[in-house]
Structure formats: C-alpha cells, structure tokens
PDB file of C-alpha atoms in Angstrom:
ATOM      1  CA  UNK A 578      -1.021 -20.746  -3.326  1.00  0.00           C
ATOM      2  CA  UNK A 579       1.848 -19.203  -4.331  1.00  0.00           C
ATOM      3  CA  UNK A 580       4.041 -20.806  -6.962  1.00  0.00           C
ATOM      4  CA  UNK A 581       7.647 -20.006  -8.341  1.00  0.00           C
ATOM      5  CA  UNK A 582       8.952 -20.691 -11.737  1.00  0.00           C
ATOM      6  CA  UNK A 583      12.489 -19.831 -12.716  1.00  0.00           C
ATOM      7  CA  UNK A 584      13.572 -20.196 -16.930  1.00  0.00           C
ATOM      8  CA  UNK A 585      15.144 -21.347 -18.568  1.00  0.00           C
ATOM      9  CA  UNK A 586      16.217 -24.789 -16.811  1.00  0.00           C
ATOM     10  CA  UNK A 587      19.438 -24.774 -17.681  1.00  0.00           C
ATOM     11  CA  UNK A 588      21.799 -22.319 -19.729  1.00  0.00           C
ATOM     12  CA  UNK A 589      25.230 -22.425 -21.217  1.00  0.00           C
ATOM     13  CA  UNK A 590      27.408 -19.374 -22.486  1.00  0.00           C
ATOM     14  CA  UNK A 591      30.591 -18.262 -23.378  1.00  0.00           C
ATOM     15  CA  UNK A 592      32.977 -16.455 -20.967  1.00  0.00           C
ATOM     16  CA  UNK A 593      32.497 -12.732 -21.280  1.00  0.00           C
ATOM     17  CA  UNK A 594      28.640 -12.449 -21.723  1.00  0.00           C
ATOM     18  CA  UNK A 595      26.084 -10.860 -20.777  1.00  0.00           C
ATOM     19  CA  UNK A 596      22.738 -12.605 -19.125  1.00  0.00           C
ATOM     20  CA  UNK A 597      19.858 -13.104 -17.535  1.00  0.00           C
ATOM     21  CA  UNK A 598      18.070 -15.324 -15.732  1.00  0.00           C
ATOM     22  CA  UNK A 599      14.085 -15.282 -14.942  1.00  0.00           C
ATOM     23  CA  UNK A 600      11.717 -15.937 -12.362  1.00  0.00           C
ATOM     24  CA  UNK A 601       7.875 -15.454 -12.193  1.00  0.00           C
ATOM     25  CA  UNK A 602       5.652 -16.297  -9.274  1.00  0.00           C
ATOM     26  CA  UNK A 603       1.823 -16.018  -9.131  1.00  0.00           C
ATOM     27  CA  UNK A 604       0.763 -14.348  -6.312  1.00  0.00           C
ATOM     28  CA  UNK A 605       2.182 -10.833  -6.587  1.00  0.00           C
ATOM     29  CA  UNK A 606       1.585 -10.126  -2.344  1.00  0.00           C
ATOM     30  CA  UNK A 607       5.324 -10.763  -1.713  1.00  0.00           C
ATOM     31  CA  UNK A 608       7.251  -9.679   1.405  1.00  0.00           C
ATOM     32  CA  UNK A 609      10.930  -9.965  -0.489  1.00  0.00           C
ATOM     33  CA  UNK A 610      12.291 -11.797  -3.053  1.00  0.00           C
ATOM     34  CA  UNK A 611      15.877 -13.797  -2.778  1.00  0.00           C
ATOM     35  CA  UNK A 612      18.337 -14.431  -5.329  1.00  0.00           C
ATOM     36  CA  UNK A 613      20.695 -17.559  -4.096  1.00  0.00           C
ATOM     37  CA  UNK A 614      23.604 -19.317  -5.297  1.00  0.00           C
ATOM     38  CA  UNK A 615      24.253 -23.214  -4.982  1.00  0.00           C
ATOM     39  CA  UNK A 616      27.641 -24.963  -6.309  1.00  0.00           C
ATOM     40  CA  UNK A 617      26.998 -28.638  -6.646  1.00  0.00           C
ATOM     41  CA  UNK A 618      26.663 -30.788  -3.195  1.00  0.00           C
ATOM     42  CA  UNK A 619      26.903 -27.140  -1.241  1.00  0.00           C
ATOM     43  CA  UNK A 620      24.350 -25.180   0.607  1.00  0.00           C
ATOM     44  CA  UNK A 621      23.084 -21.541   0.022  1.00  0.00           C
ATOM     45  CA  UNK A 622      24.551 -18.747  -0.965  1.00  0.00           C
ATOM     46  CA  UNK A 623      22.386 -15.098  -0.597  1.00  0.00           C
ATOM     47  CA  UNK A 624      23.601 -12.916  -3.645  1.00  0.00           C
ATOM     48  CA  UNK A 625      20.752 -10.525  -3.268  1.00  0.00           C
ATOM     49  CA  UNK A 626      17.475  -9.815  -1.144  1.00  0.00           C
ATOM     50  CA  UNK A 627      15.223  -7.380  -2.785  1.00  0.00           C
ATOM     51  CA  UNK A 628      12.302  -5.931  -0.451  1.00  0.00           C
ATOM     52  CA  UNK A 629       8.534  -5.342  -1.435  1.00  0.00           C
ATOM     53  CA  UNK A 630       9.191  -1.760  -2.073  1.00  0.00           C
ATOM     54  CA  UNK A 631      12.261  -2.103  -3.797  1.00  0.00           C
ATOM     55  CA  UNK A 632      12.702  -2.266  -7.801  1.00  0.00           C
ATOM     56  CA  UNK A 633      16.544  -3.750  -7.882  1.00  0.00           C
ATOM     57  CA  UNK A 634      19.555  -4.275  -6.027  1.00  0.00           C
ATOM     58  CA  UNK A 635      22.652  -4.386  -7.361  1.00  0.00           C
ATOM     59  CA  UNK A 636      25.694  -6.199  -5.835  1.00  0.00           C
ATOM     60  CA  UNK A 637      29.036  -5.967  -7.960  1.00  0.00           C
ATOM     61  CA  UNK A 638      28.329  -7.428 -11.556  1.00  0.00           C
ATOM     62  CA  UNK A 639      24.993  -8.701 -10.359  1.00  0.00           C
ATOM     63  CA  UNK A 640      21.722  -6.879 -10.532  1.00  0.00           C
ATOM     64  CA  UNK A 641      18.554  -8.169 -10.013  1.00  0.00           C
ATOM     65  CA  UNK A 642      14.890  -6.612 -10.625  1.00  0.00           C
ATOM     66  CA  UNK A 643      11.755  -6.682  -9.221  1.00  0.00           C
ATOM     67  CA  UNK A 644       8.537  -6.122 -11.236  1.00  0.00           C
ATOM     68  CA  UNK A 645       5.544  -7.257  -8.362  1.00  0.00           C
ATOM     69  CA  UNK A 646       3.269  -6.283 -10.863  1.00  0.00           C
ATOM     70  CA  UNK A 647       3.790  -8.555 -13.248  1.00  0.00           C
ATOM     71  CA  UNK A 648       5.229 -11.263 -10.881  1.00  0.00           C
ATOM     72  CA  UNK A 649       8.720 -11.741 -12.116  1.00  0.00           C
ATOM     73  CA  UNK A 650      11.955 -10.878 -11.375  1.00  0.00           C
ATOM     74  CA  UNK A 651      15.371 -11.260 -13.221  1.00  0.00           C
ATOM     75  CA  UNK A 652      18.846 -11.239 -12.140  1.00  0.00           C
ATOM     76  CA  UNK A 653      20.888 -10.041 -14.478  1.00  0.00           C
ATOM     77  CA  UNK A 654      24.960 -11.167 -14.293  1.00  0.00           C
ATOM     78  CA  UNK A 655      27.392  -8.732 -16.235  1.00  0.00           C
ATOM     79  CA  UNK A 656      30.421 -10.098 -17.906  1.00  0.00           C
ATOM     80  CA  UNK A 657      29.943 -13.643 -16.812  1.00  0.00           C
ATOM     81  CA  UNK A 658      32.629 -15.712 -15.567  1.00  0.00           C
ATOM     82  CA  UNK A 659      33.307 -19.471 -15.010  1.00  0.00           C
ATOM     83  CA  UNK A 660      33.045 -19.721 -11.213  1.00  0.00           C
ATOM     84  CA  UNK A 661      29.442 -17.982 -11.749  1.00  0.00           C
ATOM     85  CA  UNK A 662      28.523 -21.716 -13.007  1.00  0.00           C
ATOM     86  CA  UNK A 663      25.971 -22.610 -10.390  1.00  0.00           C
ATOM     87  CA  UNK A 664      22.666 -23.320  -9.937  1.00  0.00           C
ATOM     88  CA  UNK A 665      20.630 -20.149  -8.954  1.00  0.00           C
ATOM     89  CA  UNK A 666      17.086 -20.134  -7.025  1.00  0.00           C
ATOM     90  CA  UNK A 667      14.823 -18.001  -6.570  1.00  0.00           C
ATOM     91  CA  UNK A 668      12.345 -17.172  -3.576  1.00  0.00           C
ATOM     92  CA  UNK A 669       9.917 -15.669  -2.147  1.00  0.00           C
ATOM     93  CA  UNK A 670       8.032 -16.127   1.225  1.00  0.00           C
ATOM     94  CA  UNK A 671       4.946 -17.515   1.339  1.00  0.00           C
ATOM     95  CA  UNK A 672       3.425 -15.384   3.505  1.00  0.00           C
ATOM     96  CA  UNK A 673       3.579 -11.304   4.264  1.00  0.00           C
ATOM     97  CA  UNK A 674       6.116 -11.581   7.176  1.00  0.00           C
ATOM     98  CA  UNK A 675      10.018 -12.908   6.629  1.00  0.00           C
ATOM     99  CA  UNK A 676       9.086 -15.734   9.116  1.00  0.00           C
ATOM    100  CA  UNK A 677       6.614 -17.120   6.579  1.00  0.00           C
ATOM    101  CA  UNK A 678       8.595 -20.627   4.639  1.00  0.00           C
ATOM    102  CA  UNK A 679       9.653 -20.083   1.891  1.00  0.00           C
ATOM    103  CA  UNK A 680       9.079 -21.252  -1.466  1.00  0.00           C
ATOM    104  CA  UNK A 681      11.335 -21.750  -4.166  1.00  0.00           C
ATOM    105  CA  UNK A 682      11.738 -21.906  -7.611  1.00  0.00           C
ATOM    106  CA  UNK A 683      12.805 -24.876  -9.512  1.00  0.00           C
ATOM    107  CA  UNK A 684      16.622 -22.733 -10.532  1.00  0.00           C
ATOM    108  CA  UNK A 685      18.299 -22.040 -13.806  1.00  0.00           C
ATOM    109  CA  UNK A 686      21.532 -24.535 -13.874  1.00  0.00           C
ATOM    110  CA  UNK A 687      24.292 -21.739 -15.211  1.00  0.00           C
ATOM    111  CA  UNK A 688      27.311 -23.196 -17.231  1.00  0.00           C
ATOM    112  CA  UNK A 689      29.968 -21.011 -18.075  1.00  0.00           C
ATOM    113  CA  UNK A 690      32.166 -22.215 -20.823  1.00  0.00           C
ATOM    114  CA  UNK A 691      36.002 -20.691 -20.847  1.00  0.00           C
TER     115      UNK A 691
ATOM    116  CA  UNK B 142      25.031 -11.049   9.751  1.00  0.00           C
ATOM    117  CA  UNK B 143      22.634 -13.657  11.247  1.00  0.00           C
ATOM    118  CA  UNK B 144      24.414 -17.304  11.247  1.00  0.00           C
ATOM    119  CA  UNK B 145      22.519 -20.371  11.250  1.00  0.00           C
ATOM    120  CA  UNK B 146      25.029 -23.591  11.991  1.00  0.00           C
ATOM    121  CA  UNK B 147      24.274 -27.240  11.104  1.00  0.00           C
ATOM    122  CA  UNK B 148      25.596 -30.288  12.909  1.00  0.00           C
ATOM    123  CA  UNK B 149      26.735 -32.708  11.381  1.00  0.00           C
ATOM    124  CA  UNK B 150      27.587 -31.356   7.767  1.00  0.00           C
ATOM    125  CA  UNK B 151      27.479 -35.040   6.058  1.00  0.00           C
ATOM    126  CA  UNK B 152      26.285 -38.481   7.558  1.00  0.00           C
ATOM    127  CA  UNK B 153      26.463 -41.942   6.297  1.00  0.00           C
ATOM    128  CA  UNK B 154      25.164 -44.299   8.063  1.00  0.00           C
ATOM    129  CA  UNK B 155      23.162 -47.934   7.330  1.00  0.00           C
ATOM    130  CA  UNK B 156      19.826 -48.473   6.910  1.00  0.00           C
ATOM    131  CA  UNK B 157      17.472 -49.031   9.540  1.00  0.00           C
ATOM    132  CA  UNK B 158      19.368 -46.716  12.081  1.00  0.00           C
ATOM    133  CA  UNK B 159      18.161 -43.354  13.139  1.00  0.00           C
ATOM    134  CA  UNK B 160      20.160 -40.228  12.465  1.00  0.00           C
ATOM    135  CA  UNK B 161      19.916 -36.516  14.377  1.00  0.00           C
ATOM    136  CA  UNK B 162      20.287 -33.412  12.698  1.00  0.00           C
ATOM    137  CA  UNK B 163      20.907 -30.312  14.486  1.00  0.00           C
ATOM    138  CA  UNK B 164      19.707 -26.827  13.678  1.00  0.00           C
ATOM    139  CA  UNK B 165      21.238 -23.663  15.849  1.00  0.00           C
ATOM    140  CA  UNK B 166      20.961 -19.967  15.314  1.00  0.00           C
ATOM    141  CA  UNK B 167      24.238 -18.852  16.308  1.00  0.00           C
ATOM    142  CA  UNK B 168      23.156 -15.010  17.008  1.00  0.00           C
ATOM    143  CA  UNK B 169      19.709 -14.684  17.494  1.00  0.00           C
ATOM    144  CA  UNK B 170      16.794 -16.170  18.819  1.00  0.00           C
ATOM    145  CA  UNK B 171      14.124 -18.169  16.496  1.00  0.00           C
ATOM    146  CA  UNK B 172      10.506 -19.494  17.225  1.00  0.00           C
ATOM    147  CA  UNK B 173      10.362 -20.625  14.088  1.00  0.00           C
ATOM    148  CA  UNK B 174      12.744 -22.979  12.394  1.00  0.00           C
ATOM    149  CA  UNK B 175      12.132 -24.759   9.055  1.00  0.00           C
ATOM    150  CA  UNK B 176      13.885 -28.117   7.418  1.00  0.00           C
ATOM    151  CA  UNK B 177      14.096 -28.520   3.633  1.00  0.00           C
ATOM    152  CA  UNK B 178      15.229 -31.494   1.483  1.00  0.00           C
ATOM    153  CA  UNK B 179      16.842 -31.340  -1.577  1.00  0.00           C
ATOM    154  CA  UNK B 180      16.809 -34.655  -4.139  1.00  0.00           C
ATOM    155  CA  UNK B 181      19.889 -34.463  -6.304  1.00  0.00           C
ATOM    156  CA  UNK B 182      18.967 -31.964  -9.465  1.00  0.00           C
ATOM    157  CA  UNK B 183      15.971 -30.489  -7.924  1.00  0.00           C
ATOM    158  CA  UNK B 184      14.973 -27.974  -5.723  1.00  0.00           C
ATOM    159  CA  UNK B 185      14.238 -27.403  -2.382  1.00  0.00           C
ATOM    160  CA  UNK B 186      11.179 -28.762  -0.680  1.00  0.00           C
ATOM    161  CA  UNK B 187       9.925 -27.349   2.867  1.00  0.00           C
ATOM    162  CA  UNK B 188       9.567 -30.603   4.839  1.00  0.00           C
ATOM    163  CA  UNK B 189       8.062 -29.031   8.371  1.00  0.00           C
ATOM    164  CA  UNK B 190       8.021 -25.927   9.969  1.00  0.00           C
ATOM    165  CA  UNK B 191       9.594 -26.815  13.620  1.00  0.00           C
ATOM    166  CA  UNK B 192       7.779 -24.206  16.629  1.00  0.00           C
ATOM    167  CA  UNK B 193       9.365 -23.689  19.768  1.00  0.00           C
ATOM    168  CA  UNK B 194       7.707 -25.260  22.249  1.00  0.00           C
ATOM    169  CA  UNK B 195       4.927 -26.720  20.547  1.00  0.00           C
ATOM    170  CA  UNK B 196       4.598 -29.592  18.019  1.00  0.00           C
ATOM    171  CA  UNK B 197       5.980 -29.137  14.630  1.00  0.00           C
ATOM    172  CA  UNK B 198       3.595 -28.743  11.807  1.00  0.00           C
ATOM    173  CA  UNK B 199       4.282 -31.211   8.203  1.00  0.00           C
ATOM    174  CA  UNK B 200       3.975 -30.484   4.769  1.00  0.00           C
ATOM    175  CA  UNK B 201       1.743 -32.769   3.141  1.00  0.00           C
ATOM    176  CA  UNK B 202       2.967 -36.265   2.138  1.00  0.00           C
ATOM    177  CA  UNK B 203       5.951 -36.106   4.887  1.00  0.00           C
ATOM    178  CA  UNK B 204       5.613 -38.671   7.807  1.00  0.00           C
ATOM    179  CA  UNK B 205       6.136 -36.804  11.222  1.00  0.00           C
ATOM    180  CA  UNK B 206       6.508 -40.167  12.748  1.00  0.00           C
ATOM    181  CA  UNK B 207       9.427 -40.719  10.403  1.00  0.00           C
ATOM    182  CA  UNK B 208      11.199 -37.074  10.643  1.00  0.00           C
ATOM    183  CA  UNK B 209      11.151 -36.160  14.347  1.00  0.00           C
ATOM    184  CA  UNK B 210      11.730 -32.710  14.908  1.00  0.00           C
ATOM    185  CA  UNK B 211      11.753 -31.138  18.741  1.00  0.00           C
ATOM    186  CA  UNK B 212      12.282 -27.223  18.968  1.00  0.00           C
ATOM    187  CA  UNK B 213      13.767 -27.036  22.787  1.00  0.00           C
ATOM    188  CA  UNK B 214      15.072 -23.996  22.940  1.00  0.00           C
ATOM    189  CA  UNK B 215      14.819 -20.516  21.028  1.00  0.00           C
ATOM    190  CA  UNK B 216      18.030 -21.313  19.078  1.00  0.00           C
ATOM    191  CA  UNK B 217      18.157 -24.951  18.414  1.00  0.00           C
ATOM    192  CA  UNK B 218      16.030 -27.434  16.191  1.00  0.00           C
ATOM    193  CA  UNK B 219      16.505 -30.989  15.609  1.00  0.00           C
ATOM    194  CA  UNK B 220      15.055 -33.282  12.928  1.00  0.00           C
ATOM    195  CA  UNK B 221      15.484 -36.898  13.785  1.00  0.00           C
ATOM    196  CA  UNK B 222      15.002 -39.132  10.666  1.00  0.00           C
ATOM    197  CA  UNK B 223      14.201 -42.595  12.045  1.00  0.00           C
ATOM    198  CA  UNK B 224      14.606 -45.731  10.785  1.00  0.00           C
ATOM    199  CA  UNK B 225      16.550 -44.238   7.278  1.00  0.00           C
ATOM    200  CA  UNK B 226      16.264 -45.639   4.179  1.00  0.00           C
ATOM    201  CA  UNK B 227      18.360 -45.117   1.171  1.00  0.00           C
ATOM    202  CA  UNK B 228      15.263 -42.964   0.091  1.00  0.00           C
ATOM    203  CA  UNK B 229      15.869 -40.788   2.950  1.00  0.00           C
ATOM    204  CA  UNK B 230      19.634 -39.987   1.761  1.00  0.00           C
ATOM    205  CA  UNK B 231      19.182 -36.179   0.727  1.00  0.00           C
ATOM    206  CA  UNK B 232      20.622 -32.807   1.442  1.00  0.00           C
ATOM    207  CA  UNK B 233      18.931 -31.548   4.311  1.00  0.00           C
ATOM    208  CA  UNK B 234      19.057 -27.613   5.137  1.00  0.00           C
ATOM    209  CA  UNK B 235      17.159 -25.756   8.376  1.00  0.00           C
ATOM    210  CA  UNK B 236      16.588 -22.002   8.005  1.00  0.00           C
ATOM    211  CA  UNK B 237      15.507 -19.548  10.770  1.00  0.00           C
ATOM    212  CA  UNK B 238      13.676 -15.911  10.259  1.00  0.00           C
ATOM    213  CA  UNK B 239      15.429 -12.710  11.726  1.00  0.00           C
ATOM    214  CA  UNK B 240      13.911  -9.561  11.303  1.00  0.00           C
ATOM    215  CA  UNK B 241      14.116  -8.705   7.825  1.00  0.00           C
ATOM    216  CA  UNK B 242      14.855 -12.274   6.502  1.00  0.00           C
ATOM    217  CA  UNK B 243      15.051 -15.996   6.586  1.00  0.00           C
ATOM    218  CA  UNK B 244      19.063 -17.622   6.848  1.00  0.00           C
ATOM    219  CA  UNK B 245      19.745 -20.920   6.097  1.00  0.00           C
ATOM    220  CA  UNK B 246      22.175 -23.252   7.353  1.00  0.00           C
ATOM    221  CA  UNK B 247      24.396 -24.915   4.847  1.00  0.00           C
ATOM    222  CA  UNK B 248      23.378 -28.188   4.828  1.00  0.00           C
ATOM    223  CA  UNK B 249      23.839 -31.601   5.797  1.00  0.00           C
ATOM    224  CA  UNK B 250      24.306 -34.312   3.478  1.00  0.00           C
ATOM    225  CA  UNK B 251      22.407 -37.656   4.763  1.00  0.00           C
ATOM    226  CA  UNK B 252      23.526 -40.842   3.001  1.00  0.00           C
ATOM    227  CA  UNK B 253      21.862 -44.778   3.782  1.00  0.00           C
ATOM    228  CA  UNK B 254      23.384 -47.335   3.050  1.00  0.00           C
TER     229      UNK B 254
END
C-alpha cells in the first residue's frame, strides 16, 4: 500500500532563502509525482507534475526532483518569498495509470517571515 | 488545460438537512471521478471513487448511505451528504483523470450548523 510522507511538518524562514521541502513514499512503482500548493481555506494549486521517467522539472524559482529509487522527491524553492507561505502536498497515484486516486502526503506548512 | 468546476463553492446549512455537491469536467470527458475531504490542518483523504454508470466504490470507514454520490453522465459527479452533521462540515474537493493527469476542482466548503 502505498504511503506518502512529506518533512518537515511545518517550516519557517526568512525572506530571501533558499529551501527545500521533502517527500518520501514507499512503493517506488509510481506513474507521476505532483507538487501542489494550498493557501488557507483554498483549493489546489499544481506547481509541478513530474513523470515516471523524468528526474526534475523546473518552473520559475521552483524545481522539484525525482529520485524513484530511493522513493523521495524534493521541491526545492529559490529565493523564497512571503506569498510562497502555503501549505504544499505532495502526491502520487496509487496505481500505474493517472486515473488511479491519488494519495497524498500529510504537507510541509511553509511560513515566510518578511 | 483540463478544468474541473465545483458547484457550490461554500455551503452552510443546519443540521439534519441534506446538501448536493456537484462535480463537472468542463473540457473533457471522465469515467472516473473522485471526492476528497479535508479536516482543517490535515490533509486530504479520498472518500469514494464515483464510476460512471455504475455504483460508486467507498474508502473504508466512509458510510455510502451517508455520502450519496451518482455519476450520470461522463462529465458530472455528485456527492450528496445526507442528513449533515457538524462533523460533516469539511472542505470537500472532486478530481477527474485526463490523459496524463488527475485535476481537481477547487473545493467546496460544507459548514453544519
């Protein structure tokens, strides 16, 4: 059964840094793997959709990785701002096909201080 | 790209009554639809996976007699949550699968009173 974990929980930084965020998942048969956004009380935001055969995509100051191997993935946010505070998911289908349901991770609560 | 539309966005309404959610893919056609629910702070849980033309299939611990959902047509879904409870008030969100990916509508916000 597959399973997605995203650390840490919950991060706060200064304005101007550098980070990233992590997600593993334990079955390393994945069709794709989704990096979302989600402001408070809003719905889903797709930053980036990284295929089975893919490594990374990269989408302005936002990069995101893709090890199947080793069952994790990271998206990585350059020069970090304070409307990237969000909460940011990770997913991955739970099945070989993108009409499998998806499961997600638990998300990594970003706070960016000014 | 592919849209997926929810109707309504937010809902209050007291407890006891029975509230309808709609699901539509705006641009394509799905035989699969799925609902979510999102508890405040935490992530998103598949509730059931809605098939067109056939009966929906439930995640475990979800009450299909409680969270009616009828696939009609090949771009709408509805989840009916019956007899709602303030327990019930969640953020509900539908997604549909295209060909290289799932889209997700944004959401509707269910409140009991």
């Amino acid at each position: 059964k597959q399973e997605v974990t995203q650390i840490p929980a919950a991060l706060s930084v200064p304005e101007g840094e550098n980070l990233v965020l992590n997600c593993s998942f334990t079955d390393s048969a994945i069709y794709n793997l989704q990096w979302f956004r989600q402001d408070p009380g809003k719905g889903l935001t797709s930053l980036l959709l990284i295929q089975s055969s893919q490594r990374e995509q990269t989408s302005g100051r936002l990069n995101a990785s893709l090890d199947k191997s080793s069952g994790r993935s990271t998206l990585y946010i350059a020069a970090s701002q304070p409307g990237d505070s969000a909460t940011y998911l990770c997913a991955v289908p739970s099945g070989y096909s993108s009409a499998s349901k998806i499961i997600f991770g638990s998300g990594t609560r970003l706070s960016i201080r000014p | 790209g592919a849209v997926v539309s929810q109707h309504p966005s937010r809902v209050i309404c007291k407890s006891g009554t029975s509230v309808k959610i709609e699901c539509r893919s705006l641009d394509f056609q799905a035989t699969t639809m799925f609902w979510y629910r999102q508890f405040p702070k935490q992530s998103l849980m598949l509730m059931a996976t809605s098939n067109e033309g056939s009966k929906a299939t439930y995640e475990q611990g979800v009450e299909k007699d409680k969270f009616l959902i009828n696939h009609a047509s090949l771009t709408l879904s509805t989840l009916t949550v019956t007899s709602a409870h303030p327990e019930d008030s969640s953020f509900y969100i539908c997604s549909a699968p295209s060909t290289d990916t799932q889209y997700f509508g944004p959401g509707t916000r269910l409140t009991v009173l």
